[in-house]
Short mmCIF file of C-alpha atoms and ligand atoms in Angstrom, two decimals:
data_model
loop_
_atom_site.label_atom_id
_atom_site.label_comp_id
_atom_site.label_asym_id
_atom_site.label_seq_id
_atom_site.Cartn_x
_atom_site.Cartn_y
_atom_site.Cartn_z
CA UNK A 1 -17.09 -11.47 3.45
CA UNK A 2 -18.95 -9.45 1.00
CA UNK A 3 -18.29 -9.63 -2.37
CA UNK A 4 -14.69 -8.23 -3.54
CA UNK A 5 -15.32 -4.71 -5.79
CA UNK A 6 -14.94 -5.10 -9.44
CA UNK A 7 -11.79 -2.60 -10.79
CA UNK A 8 -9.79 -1.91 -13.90
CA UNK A 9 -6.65 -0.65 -13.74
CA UNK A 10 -5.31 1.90 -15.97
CA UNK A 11 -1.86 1.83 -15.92
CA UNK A 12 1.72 3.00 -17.12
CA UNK A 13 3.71 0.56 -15.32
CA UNK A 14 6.13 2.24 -13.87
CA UNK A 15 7.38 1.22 -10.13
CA UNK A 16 5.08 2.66 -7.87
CA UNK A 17 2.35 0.93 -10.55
CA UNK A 18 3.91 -2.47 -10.06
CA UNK A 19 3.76 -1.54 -6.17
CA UNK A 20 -0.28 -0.41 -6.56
CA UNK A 21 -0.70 -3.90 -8.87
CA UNK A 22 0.48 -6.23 -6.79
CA UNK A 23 -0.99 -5.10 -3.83
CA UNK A 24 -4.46 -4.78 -5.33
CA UNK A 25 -3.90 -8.47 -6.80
CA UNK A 26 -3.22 -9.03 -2.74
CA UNK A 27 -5.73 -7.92 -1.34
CA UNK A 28 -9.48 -10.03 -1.48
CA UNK A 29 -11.98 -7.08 -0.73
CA UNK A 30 -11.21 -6.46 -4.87
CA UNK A 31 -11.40 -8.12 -8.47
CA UNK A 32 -8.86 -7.10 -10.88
CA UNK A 33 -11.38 -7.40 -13.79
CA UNK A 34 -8.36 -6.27 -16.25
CA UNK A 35 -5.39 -3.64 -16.27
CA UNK A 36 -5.54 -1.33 -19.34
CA UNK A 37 -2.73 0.10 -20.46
CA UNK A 38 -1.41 3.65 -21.71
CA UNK A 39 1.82 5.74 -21.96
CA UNK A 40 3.40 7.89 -19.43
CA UNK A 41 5.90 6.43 -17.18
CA UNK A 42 6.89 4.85 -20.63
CA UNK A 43 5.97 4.34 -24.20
CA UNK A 44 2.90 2.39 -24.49
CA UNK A 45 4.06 -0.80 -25.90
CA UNK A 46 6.19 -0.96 -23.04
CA UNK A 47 3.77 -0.36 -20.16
CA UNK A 48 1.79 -3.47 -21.70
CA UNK A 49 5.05 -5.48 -21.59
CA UNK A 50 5.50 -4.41 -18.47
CA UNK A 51 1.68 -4.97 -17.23
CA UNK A 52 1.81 -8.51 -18.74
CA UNK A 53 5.11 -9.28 -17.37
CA UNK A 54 3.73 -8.25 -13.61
CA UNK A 55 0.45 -10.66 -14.37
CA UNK A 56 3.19 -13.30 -14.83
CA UNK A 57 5.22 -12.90 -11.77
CA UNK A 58 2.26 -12.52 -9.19
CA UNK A 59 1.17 -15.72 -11.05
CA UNK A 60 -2.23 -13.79 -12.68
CA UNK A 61 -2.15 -14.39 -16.50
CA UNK A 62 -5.89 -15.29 -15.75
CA UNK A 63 -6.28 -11.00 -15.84
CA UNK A 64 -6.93 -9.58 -19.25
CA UNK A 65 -4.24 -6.71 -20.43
CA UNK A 66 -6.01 -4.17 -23.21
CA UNK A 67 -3.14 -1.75 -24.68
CA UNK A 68 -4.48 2.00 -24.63
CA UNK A 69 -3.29 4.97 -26.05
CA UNK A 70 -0.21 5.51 -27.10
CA UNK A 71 -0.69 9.72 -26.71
CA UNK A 72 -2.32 12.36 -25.04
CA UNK A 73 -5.69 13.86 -26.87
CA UNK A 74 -4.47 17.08 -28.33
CA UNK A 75 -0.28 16.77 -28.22
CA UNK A 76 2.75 15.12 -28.54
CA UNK A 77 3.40 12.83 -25.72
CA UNK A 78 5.94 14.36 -23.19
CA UNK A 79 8.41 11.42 -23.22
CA UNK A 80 8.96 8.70 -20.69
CA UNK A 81 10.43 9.43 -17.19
CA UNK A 82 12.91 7.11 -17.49
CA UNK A 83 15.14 8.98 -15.05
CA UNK A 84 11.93 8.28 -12.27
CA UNK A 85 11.50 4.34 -12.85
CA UNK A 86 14.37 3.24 -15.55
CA UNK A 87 14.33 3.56 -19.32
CA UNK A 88 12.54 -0.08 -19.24
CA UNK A 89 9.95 1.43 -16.61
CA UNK A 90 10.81 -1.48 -14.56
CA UNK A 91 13.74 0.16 -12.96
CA UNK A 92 15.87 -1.57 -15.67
CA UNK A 93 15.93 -4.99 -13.70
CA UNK A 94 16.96 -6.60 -16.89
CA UNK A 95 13.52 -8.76 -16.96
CA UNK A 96 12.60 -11.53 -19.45
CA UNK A 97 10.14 -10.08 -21.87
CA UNK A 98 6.22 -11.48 -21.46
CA UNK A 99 5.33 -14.96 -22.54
CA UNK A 100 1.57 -14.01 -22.52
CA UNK A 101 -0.13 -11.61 -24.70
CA UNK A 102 -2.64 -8.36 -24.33
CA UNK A 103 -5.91 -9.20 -25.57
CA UNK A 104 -7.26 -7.97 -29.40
CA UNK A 105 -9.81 -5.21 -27.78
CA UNK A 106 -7.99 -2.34 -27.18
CA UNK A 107 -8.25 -0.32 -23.70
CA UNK A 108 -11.45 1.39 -25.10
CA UNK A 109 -12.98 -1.18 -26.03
CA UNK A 110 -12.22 -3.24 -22.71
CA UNK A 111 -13.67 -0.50 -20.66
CA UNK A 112 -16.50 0.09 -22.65
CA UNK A 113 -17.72 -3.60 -22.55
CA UNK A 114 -17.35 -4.38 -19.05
CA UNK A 115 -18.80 -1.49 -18.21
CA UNK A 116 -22.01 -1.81 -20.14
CA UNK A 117 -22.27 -5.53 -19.24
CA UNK A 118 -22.13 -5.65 -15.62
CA UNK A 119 -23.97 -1.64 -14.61
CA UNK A 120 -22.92 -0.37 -11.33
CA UNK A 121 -20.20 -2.70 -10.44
CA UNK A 122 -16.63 -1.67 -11.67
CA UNK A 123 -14.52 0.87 -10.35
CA UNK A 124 -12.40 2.73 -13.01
CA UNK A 125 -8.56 2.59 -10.86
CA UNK A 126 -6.48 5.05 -13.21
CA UNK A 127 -3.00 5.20 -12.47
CA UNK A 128 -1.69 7.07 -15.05
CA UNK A 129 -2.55 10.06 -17.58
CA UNK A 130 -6.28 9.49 -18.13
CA UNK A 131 -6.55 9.52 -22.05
CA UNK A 132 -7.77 6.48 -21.93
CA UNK A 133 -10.75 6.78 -19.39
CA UNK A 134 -11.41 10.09 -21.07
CA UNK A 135 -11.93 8.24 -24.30
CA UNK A 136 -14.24 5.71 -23.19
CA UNK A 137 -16.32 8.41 -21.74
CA UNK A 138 -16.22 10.12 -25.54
CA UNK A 139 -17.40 6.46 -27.05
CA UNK A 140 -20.27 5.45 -24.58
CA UNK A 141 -22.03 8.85 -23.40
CA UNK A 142 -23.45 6.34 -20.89
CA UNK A 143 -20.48 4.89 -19.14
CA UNK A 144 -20.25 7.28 -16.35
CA UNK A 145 -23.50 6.58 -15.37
CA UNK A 146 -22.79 2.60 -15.41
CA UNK A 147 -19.87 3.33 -13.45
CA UNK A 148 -19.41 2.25 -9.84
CA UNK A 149 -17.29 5.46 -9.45
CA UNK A 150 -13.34 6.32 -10.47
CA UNK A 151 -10.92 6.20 -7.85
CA UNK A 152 -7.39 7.94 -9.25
CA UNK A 153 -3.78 8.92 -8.56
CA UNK A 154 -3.49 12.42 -10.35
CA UNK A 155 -3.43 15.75 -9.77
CA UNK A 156 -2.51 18.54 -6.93
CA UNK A 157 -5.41 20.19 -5.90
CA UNK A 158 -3.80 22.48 -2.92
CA UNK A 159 0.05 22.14 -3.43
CA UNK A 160 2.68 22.50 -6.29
CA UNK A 161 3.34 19.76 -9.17
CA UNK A 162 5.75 17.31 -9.60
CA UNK A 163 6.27 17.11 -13.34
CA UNK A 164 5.81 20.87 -13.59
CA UNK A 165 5.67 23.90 -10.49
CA UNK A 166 2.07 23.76 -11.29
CA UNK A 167 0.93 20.35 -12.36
CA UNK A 168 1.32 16.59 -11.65
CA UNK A 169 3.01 14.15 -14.36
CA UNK A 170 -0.75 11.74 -15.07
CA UNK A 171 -2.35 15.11 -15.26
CA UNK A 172 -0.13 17.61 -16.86
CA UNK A 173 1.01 14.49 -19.86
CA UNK A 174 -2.97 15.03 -20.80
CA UNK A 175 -4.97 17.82 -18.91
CA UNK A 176 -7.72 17.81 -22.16
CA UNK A 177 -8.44 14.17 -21.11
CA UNK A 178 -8.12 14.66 -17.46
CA UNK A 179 -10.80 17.65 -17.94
CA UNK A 180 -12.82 15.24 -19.13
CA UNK A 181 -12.35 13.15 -16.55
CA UNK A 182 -13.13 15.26 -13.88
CA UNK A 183 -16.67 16.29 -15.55
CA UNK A 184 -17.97 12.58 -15.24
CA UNK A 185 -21.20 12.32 -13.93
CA UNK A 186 -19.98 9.48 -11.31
CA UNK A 187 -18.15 9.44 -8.16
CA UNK A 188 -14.88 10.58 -8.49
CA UNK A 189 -12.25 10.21 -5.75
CA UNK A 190 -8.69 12.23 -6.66
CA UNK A 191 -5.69 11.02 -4.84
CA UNK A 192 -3.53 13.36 -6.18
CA UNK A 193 -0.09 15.11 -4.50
CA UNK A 194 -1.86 16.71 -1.76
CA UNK A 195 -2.42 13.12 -0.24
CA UNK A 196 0.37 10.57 -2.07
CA UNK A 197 3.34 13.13 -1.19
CA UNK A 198 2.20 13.04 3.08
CA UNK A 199 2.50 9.16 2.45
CA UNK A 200 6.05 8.07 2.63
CA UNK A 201 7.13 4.37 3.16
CA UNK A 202 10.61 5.00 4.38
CA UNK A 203 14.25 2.77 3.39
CA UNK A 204 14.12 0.55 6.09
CA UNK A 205 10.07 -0.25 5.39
CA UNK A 206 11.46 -0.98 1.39
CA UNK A 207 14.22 -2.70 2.72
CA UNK A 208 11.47 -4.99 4.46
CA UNK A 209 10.20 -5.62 0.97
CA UNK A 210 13.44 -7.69 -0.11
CA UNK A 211 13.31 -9.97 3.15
CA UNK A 212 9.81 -11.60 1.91
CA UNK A 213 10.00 -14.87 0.06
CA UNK A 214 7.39 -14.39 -2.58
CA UNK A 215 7.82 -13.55 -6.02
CA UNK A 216 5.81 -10.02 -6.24
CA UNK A 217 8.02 -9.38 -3.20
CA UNK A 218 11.39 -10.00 -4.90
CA UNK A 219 10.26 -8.45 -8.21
CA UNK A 220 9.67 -4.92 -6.19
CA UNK A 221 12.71 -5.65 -4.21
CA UNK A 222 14.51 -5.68 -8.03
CA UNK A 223 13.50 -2.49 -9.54
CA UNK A 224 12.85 -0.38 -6.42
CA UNK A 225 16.43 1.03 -6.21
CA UNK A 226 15.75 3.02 -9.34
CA UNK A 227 13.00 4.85 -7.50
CA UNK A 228 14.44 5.30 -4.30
CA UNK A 229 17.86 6.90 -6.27
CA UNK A 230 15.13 9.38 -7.80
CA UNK A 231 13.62 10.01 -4.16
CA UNK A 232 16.73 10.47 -2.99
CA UNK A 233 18.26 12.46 -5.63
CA UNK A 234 14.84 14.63 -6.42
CA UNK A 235 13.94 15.24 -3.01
CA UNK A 236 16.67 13.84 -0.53
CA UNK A 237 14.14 11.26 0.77
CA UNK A 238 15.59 8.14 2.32
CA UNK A 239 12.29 6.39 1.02
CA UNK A 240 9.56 7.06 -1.52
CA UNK A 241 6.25 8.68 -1.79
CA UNK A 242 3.58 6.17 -2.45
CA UNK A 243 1.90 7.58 -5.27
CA UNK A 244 -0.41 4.76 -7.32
CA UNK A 245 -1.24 2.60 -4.51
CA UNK A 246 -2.75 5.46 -2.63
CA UNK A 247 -5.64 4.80 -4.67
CA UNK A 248 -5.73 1.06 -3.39
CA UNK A 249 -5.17 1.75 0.10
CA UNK A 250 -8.21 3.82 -0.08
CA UNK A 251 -10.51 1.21 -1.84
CA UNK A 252 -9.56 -0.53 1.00
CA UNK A 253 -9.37 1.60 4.15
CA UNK A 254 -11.12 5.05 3.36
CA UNK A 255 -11.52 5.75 7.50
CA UNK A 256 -7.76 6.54 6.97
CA UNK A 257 -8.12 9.17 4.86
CA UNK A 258 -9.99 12.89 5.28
CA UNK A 259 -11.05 14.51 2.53
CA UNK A 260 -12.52 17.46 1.08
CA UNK A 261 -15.10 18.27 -1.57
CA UNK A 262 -14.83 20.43 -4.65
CA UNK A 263 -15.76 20.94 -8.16
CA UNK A 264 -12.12 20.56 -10.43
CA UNK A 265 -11.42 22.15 -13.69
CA UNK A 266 -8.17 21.43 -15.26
CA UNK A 267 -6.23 23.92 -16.84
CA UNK A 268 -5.41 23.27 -20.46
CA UNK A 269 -4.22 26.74 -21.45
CA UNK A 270 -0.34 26.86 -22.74
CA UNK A 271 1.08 28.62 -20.09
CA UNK A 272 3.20 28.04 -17.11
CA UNK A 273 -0.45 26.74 -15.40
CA UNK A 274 -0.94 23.62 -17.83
CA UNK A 275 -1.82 20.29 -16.51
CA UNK A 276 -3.00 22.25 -12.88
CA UNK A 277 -6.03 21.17 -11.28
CA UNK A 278 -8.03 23.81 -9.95
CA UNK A 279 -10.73 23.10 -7.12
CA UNK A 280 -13.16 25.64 -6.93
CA UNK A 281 -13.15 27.12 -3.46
CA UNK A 282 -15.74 29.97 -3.62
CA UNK A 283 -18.85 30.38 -5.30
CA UNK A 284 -19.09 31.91 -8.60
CA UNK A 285 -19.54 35.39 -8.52
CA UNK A 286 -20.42 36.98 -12.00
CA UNK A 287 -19.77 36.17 -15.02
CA UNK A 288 -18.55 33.46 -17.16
CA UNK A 289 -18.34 30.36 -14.55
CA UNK A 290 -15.46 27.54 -15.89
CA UNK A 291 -17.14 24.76 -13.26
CA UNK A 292 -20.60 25.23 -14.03
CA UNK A 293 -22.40 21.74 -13.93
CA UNK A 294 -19.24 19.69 -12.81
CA UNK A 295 -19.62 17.03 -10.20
CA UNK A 296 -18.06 17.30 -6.69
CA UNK A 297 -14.55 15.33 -7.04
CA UNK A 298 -13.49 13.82 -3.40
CA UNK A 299 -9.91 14.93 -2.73
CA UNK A 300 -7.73 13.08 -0.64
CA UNK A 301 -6.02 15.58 1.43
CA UNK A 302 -4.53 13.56 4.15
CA UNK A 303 -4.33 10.09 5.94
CA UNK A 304 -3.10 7.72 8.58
CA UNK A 305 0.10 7.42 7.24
CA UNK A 306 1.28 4.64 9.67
CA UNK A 307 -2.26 2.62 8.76
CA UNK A 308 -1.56 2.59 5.36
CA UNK A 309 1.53 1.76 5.26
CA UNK A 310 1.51 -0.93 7.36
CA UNK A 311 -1.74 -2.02 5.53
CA UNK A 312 0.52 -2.48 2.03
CA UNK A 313 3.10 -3.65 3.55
CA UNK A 314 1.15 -6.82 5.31
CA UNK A 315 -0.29 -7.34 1.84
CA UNK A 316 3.06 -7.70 0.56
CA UNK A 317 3.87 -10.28 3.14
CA UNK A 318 5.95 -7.99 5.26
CA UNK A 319 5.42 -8.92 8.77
CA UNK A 320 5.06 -6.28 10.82
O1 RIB B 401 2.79 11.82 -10.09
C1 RIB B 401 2.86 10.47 -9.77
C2 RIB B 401 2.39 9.62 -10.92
O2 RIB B 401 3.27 9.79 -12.01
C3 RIB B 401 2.36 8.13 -10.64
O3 RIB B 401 1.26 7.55 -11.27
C4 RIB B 401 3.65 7.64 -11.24
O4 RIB B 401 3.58 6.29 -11.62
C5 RIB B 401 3.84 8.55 -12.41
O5 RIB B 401 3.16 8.07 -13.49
CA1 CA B 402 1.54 5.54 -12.66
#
């Protein structure tokens, strides 16, 4: 086999995070270099409980946890969707707090280092609102080209929000950072809502979850219920959309997914718009032009739904 791809994960863990985490730290085509860690799905200090505590269970404390922001670039953060994955962001499983500790560099730091030391070989895997990756790119004008690429779960390029009508919760809980994002001079794959909300793993493939006799397998099988009430309640699913590990399955499996190609511009006006990523779908046609010089972003617009699920699922140890 060739050699696994290098990836950080930025992350607000958050259930569909712990879902993305543990099947990444399944899966030997990749290296979880480190996981980063930022607010969102929870306050910060939390999501690096939470990221240490998931190192621990899939038996990893070999992985390096940097704590990140702690809010967006320009407001107040939002507040934690608690009612999505529990006011713990672990679905309020009642877990044991860490025994291990996040490193002293801090997510910016982390990023910027292994970067710069090993050019060309790590993938940037953001799962949550992208202040952090948006400040690295502010501290080392060079990272993006040292960059293997950034593969993320964000945004909704041609269908409503989640968090808002307009926008999607990693997006809309920083658009100034995700703008930022999305003007990297590197490959940048967006797995937003128009992709992760086609991909549901239904109740009885959850329920499969429970039946495995491994640890990552019984910690998901804990705090799932929290998510699948939300599903339920939000959207009468009997199931859940697989948001964060969308980004995984496609490290993995890309002939799954189709795609298209555009420039993106967030916006990050105050109105009923904010957090909205906007592909640009014609050419500019006089005037002031918002996407001028921005890189092509690949966005995930559909995918084998069946192949990808069943592809997590084996990694979790579900037989199928
Ligand atoms: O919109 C889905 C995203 O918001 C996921 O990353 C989920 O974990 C939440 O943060
Ligand atoms: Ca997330």
């Amino acid at each position: 086999m060739s050699r696994p791809r290098r990836i950080i994960v930025d992350t607000d863990p958050g259930i569909d995070d712990a879902m993305a985490i543990f099947f990444a730290l399944a899966s030997p085509e990749l290296e979880v270099v480190a996981l980063t860690t930022v607010f969102g799905n929870a306050h910060t200090p939390v999501c690096t409980a939470n990221a240490l505590r998931l190192l621990e269970i899939a038996g990893r404390t070999d992985i390096a946890v940097a704590e990140g922001a702690h809010a967006p670039m320009a407001m107040p953060f939002r507040g934690p969707a608690d009612f999505v994955h529990g006011g713990d962001g672990q679905g309020d499983a009642s877990l044991a707090p860490p025994s291990t500790r996040p490193v002293l560099e801090d997510a910016v730091e982390l990023i910027v280092d292994r970067v710069m030391s090993a050019p060309g070989e790590i993938t940037l895997v953001p799962l949550g609102p992208l202040t952090n990756i948006a400040r690295a790119l502010q501290a080392e004008p060079r990272l993006a080209a040292n960059l293997a690429g950034i593969v993320l779960m964000g945004g909704n390029a041609f269908c409503g929000g989640n968090a808002t009508p307009a926008a999607e919760a990693n997006v809309v809980n920083d658009p100034e950072a995700a703008d930022i994002v999305f003007g990297a001079a590197c490959p940048i794959v967006m797995a937003g809502l128009d992709v992760t909300e086609r991909i549901v793993m239904t109740g009885a493939q959850l329920d499969l979850i429970g039946e495995v006799d491994h640890p990552r397998a019984q910690h998901l099988a804990a705090i799932l219920p929290c998510y699948r009430r939300f599903a339920r309640e939000a959207s009468g699913l009997d199931g859940i959309h697989v948001h964060d590990s969308t980004t995984i399955s496609y490290l993995l499996a890309p002939q799954h997914f189709s795609h298209r190609s555009h420039q993106i511009r967030v916006d990050t006006g105050h109105g009923v718009g904010r957090g909205k990523t906007w592909p640009r779908t014609r050419p500019a046609q006089h005037g002031d032009d918002p996407w001028a010089g921005r890189p092509p972003v690949t966005i995930l617009t559909d995918a084998d739904v069946d192949a990808v699920v069943r592809l997590e699922l084996g990694r979790l140890g579900v037989g199928l």
